[in-house]
PDB file of C-alpha atoms in Angstrom:
ATOM      1  CA  UNK A 851       0.948  42.177  12.165  1.00  0.00           C
ATOM      2  CA  UNK A 852       1.404  38.639  14.438  1.00  0.00           C
ATOM      3  CA  UNK A 853       1.515  35.517  12.399  1.00  0.00           C
ATOM      4  CA  UNK A 854      -1.051  32.389  12.962  1.00  0.00           C
ATOM      5  CA  UNK A 855       0.901  30.361  11.143  1.00  0.00           C
ATOM      6  CA  UNK A 856       2.650  26.792  12.840  1.00  0.00           C
ATOM      7  CA  UNK A 857       5.014  24.753  11.016  1.00  0.00           C
ATOM      8  CA  UNK A 858       3.319  22.178  10.037  1.00  0.00           C
ATOM      9  CA  UNK A 859       4.947  18.262   9.196  1.00  0.00           C
ATOM     10  CA  UNK A 860       3.650  15.195   7.218  1.00  0.00           C
ATOM     11  CA  UNK A 861       5.159  12.819   9.497  1.00  0.00           C
ATOM     12  CA  UNK A 862       3.153  14.558  12.335  1.00  0.00           C
ATOM     13  CA  UNK A 863      -0.274  12.810  11.280  1.00  0.00           C
ATOM     14  CA  UNK A 864       1.057   9.289  11.827  1.00  0.00           C
ATOM     15  CA  UNK A 865       4.329   6.892  13.411  1.00  0.00           C
ATOM     16  CA  UNK A 866       3.454   4.777  10.777  1.00  0.00           C
ATOM     17  CA  UNK A 867       7.385   4.583   9.367  1.00  0.00           C
ATOM     18  CA  UNK A 868       7.553   3.965   5.664  1.00  0.00           C
ATOM     19  CA  UNK A 869      10.591   2.133   3.674  1.00  0.00           C
ATOM     20  CA  UNK A 870      11.298   2.357  -0.377  1.00  0.00           C
ATOM     21  CA  UNK A 871      12.527   0.157  -2.331  1.00  0.00           C
ATOM     22  CA  UNK A 872      13.186   0.154  -6.307  1.00  0.00           C
ATOM     23  CA  UNK A 873      14.951  -2.600  -8.097  1.00  0.00           C
ATOM     24  CA  UNK A 874      14.232  -3.841 -11.982  1.00  0.00           C
ATOM     25  CA  UNK A 875      11.940  -6.613 -13.390  1.00  0.00           C
ATOM     26  CA  UNK A 876      14.133  -9.471 -14.052  1.00  0.00           C
ATOM     27  CA  UNK A 877      11.618 -10.211 -16.924  1.00  0.00           C
ATOM     28  CA  UNK A 878      11.397  -6.645 -18.717  1.00  0.00           C
ATOM     29  CA  UNK A 879      14.153  -4.637 -19.688  1.00  0.00           C
ATOM     30  CA  UNK A 880      13.816  -1.338 -18.563  1.00  0.00           C
ATOM     31  CA  UNK A 881      10.479  -1.727 -16.391  1.00  0.00           C
ATOM     32  CA  UNK A 882      11.619  -0.936 -12.465  1.00  0.00           C
ATOM     33  CA  UNK A 883       9.314  -2.367  -9.526  1.00  0.00           C
ATOM     34  CA  UNK A 884       9.355  -0.431  -6.222  1.00  0.00           C
ATOM     35  CA  UNK A 885       8.416  -1.694  -2.566  1.00  0.00           C
ATOM     36  CA  UNK A 886       6.686   0.568   0.200  1.00  0.00           C
ATOM     37  CA  UNK A 887       6.833  -1.294   3.260  1.00  0.00           C
ATOM     38  CA  UNK A 888       4.854   0.093   5.621  1.00  0.00           C
ATOM     39  CA  UNK A 889       5.206  -1.143   9.728  1.00  0.00           C
ATOM     40  CA  UNK A 890       4.074   0.139  13.261  1.00  0.00           C
ATOM     41  CA  UNK A 891       0.547   0.532  13.955  1.00  0.00           C
ATOM     42  CA  UNK A 892      -2.037   2.304  12.531  1.00  0.00           C
ATOM     43  CA  UNK A 893      -4.835   3.928  15.174  1.00  0.00           C
ATOM     44  CA  UNK A 894      -8.155   2.093  15.549  1.00  0.00           C
ATOM     45  CA  UNK A 895     -11.231   3.005  13.375  1.00  0.00           C
ATOM     46  CA  UNK A 896     -11.384   6.950  12.939  1.00  0.00           C
ATOM     47  CA  UNK A 897      -8.391   6.996  15.280  1.00  0.00           C
ATOM     48  CA  UNK A 898      -6.660   5.807  12.354  1.00  0.00           C
ATOM     49  CA  UNK A 899      -7.681   8.067   9.583  1.00  0.00           C
ATOM     50  CA  UNK A 900      -4.449  10.419   9.643  1.00  0.00           C
ATOM     51  CA  UNK A 901      -2.352   7.366   9.483  1.00  0.00           C
ATOM     52  CA  UNK A 902      -4.279   6.531   5.814  1.00  0.00           C
ATOM     53  CA  UNK A 903      -3.880  10.106   5.149  1.00  0.00           C
ATOM     54  CA  UNK A 904      -0.022   9.503   5.721  1.00  0.00           C
ATOM     55  CA  UNK A 905       0.170   6.596   4.381  1.00  0.00           C
ATOM     56  CA  UNK A 906      -1.574   7.986   0.789  1.00  0.00           C
ATOM     57  CA  UNK A 907       0.990  10.771   0.908  1.00  0.00           C
ATOM     58  CA  UNK A 908       3.991   9.144   1.060  1.00  0.00           C
ATOM     59  CA  UNK A 909       3.190   6.518  -1.296  1.00  0.00           C
ATOM     60  CA  UNK A 910       2.264   9.348  -3.506  1.00  0.00           C
ATOM     61  CA  UNK A 911       5.219  10.817  -3.346  1.00  0.00           C
ATOM     62  CA  UNK A 912       7.430   8.085  -3.735  1.00  0.00           C
ATOM     63  CA  UNK A 913       5.834   7.518  -7.185  1.00  0.00           C
ATOM     64  CA  UNK A 914       6.071  10.710  -8.024  1.00  0.00           C
ATOM     65  CA  UNK A 915       9.847  10.782  -7.362  1.00  0.00           C
ATOM     66  CA  UNK A 916      11.219   7.515  -8.837  1.00  0.00           C
ATOM     67  CA  UNK A 917       8.609   6.872 -11.031  1.00  0.00           C
ATOM     68  CA  UNK A 918       8.526   3.274 -10.907  1.00  0.00           C
ATOM     69  CA  UNK A 919       6.240   0.865 -13.267  1.00  0.00           C
ATOM     70  CA  UNK A 920       4.643  -1.127 -11.097  1.00  0.00           C
ATOM     71  CA  UNK A 921       4.354  -1.189  -7.383  1.00  0.00           C
ATOM     72  CA  UNK A 922       3.990  -3.187  -4.033  1.00  0.00           C
ATOM     73  CA  UNK A 923       2.565  -2.115  -0.747  1.00  0.00           C
ATOM     74  CA  UNK A 924       4.208  -4.155   1.828  1.00  0.00           C
ATOM     75  CA  UNK A 925       1.703  -4.418   4.774  1.00  0.00           C
ATOM     76  CA  UNK A 926       3.060  -7.334   6.567  1.00  0.00           C
ATOM     77  CA  UNK A 927       4.318  -5.458   9.394  1.00  0.00           C
ATOM     78  CA  UNK A 928       1.610  -2.951   9.970  1.00  0.00           C
ATOM     79  CA  UNK A 929      -0.627  -3.526  12.734  1.00  0.00           C
ATOM     80  CA  UNK A 930      -4.019  -3.070  11.400  1.00  0.00           C
ATOM     81  CA  UNK A 931      -7.408  -3.705  13.237  1.00  0.00           C
ATOM     82  CA  UNK A 932     -10.150  -1.769  11.647  1.00  0.00           C
ATOM     83  CA  UNK A 933     -10.451   1.587  10.535  1.00  0.00           C
ATOM     84  CA  UNK A 934     -12.452   2.148   6.188  1.00  0.00           C
ATOM     85  CA  UNK A 935      -9.898   4.831   5.082  1.00  0.00           C
ATOM     86  CA  UNK A 936      -7.108   1.995   5.053  1.00  0.00           C
ATOM     87  CA  UNK A 937      -8.919   2.026   1.317  1.00  0.00           C
ATOM     88  CA  UNK A 938      -7.335   5.191   0.730  1.00  0.00           C
ATOM     89  CA  UNK A 939      -3.486   3.458   0.658  1.00  0.00           C
ATOM     90  CA  UNK A 940      -4.297   1.255  -1.990  1.00  0.00           C
ATOM     91  CA  UNK A 941      -4.986   4.568  -4.166  1.00  0.00           C
ATOM     92  CA  UNK A 942      -2.004   6.155  -4.564  1.00  0.00           C
ATOM     93  CA  UNK A 943      -1.239   6.159  -8.341  1.00  0.00           C
ATOM     94  CA  UNK A 944      -5.200   7.041  -9.881  1.00  0.00           C
ATOM     95  CA  UNK A 945      -7.153   8.290  -6.974  1.00  0.00           C
ATOM     96  CA  UNK A 946      -9.716   5.034  -7.948  1.00  0.00           C
ATOM     97  CA  UNK A 947      -9.417   1.633  -6.861  1.00  0.00           C
ATOM     98  CA  UNK A 948      -8.860   0.436 -10.153  1.00  0.00           C
ATOM     99  CA  UNK A 949      -4.729   1.289 -10.560  1.00  0.00           C
ATOM    100  CA  UNK A 950      -3.126   2.538 -13.532  1.00  0.00           C
ATOM    101  CA  UNK A 951      -0.018   0.578 -12.554  1.00  0.00           C
ATOM    102  CA  UNK A 952       0.428  -2.834 -11.673  1.00  0.00           C
ATOM    103  CA  UNK A 953      -0.113  -3.001  -8.317  1.00  0.00           C
ATOM    104  CA  UNK A 954      -0.057  -5.670  -5.135  1.00  0.00           C
ATOM    105  CA  UNK A 955      -0.582  -5.990  -1.699  1.00  0.00           C
ATOM    106  CA  UNK A 956       1.127  -8.048   0.878  1.00  0.00           C
ATOM    107  CA  UNK A 957      -0.260  -8.748   3.848  1.00  0.00           C
ATOM    108  CA  UNK A 958       0.950 -10.502   6.756  1.00  0.00           C
ATOM    109  CA  UNK A 959      -0.867 -11.889  10.280  1.00  0.00           C
ATOM    110  CA  UNK A 960      -0.829  -8.808  12.405  1.00  0.00           C
ATOM    111  CA  UNK A 961      -3.289  -6.999   9.834  1.00  0.00           C
ATOM    112  CA  UNK A 962      -4.558  -9.592   7.651  1.00  0.00           C
ATOM    113  CA  UNK A 963      -7.890 -10.762   9.007  1.00  0.00           C
ATOM    114  CA  UNK A 964      -8.695  -6.819   9.212  1.00  0.00           C
ATOM    115  CA  UNK A 965      -8.033  -6.071   4.717  1.00  0.00           C
ATOM    116  CA  UNK A 966      -9.712  -9.235   4.302  1.00  0.00           C
ATOM    117  CA  UNK A 967     -12.958  -7.857   5.932  1.00  0.00           C
ATOM    118  CA  UNK A 968     -11.978  -4.372   4.993  1.00  0.00           C
ATOM    119  CA  UNK A 969     -12.019  -5.206   0.963  1.00  0.00           C
ATOM    120  CA  UNK A 970     -14.478  -8.456   1.305  1.00  0.00           C
ATOM    121  CA  UNK A 971     -16.978  -7.068   3.434  1.00  0.00           C
ATOM    122  CA  UNK A 972     -17.292  -8.304   7.351  1.00  0.00           C
ATOM    123  CA  UNK A 973     -19.562 -10.683   6.971  1.00  0.00           C
ATOM    124  CA  UNK A 974     -17.863 -12.302   4.177  1.00  0.00           C
ATOM    125  CA  UNK A 975     -16.437 -16.270   4.235  1.00  0.00           C
ATOM    126  CA  UNK A 976     -14.138 -15.654   1.399  1.00  0.00           C
ATOM    127  CA  UNK A 977     -10.869 -15.235   1.586  1.00  0.00           C
ATOM    128  CA  UNK A 978      -7.790 -12.801   0.372  1.00  0.00           C
ATOM    129  CA  UNK A 979      -6.795 -15.467  -2.170  1.00  0.00           C
ATOM    130  CA  UNK A 980     -10.129 -14.602  -3.977  1.00  0.00           C
ATOM    131  CA  UNK A 981      -8.849 -11.202  -4.760  1.00  0.00           C
ATOM    132  CA  UNK A 982      -5.584 -11.511  -7.374  1.00  0.00           C
ATOM    133  CA  UNK A 983      -3.393  -8.770  -5.946  1.00  0.00           C
ATOM    134  CA  UNK A 984      -2.982  -9.325  -2.333  1.00  0.00           C
ATOM    135  CA  UNK A 985      -0.489 -11.753  -0.999  1.00  0.00           C
ATOM    136  CA  UNK A 986       1.484 -13.476   2.140  1.00  0.00           C
ATOM    137  CA  UNK A 987       4.437 -13.533   0.367  1.00  0.00           C
ATOM    138  CA  UNK A 988       7.064 -11.295  -0.781  1.00  0.00           C
ATOM    139  CA  UNK A 989       7.929 -13.547  -4.065  1.00  0.00           C
ATOM    140  CA  UNK A 990       4.582 -14.423  -4.927  1.00  0.00           C
ATOM    141  CA  UNK A 991       3.543 -10.688  -4.944  1.00  0.00           C
ATOM    142  CA  UNK A 992       6.441  -9.929  -7.018  1.00  0.00           C
ATOM    143  CA  UNK A 993       6.318 -12.786  -9.688  1.00  0.00           C
ATOM    144  CA  UNK A 994       2.415 -11.910  -9.738  1.00  0.00           C
ATOM    145  CA  UNK A 995       3.576  -7.849 -10.902  1.00  0.00           C
ATOM    146  CA  UNK A 996       6.160  -9.126 -13.287  1.00  0.00           C
ATOM    147  CA  UNK A 997       3.641 -11.150 -14.450  1.00  0.00           C
ATOM    148  CA  UNK A 998       1.875  -8.057 -14.802  1.00  0.00           C
ATOM    149  CA  UNK A 999       4.472  -6.189 -16.389  1.00  0.00           C
ATOM    150  CA  UNK A1000       4.720  -8.870 -19.087  1.00  0.00           C
ATOM    151  CA  UNK A1001       1.181  -8.396 -19.972  1.00  0.00           C
ATOM    152  CA  UNK A1002       1.617  -5.062 -20.044  1.00  0.00           C
ATOM    153  CA  UNK A1003       4.293  -5.268 -22.892  1.00  0.00           C
ATOM    154  CA  UNK A1004       3.031  -7.541 -24.844  1.00  0.00           C
TER     155      UNK A1004
END
């Protein structure tokens, strides 16, 4: 009997590039911080659905494999214009919108405005600075994570 199975790979879902970096906290002993850097072009609207699934799966795999105590999603080089499912990529450690681990997100010009409307609403006039865990600079995101780790340890 002939099988209808075909080989599949997570990388077939998306052209998004993911790079992982891990390092020790500078302020809390024995705590590691992971940076997950996503780059490339997220599909517009529903064309990005498989990108969101891929980003979430790769993020969950990284947290499982390395077990960091906090993480930063670096979207500064991610071209993103529209698509509600990107929010899935924020839920890599709990499956809900409230992460169990300290989390920060870095945005850049290719995605900043679209992330703002995703999180605050298309009609919102608020800026991303109203969200305490969104940053434009990596150093600010790391400082925020260090602060969150200190709070968790006290």
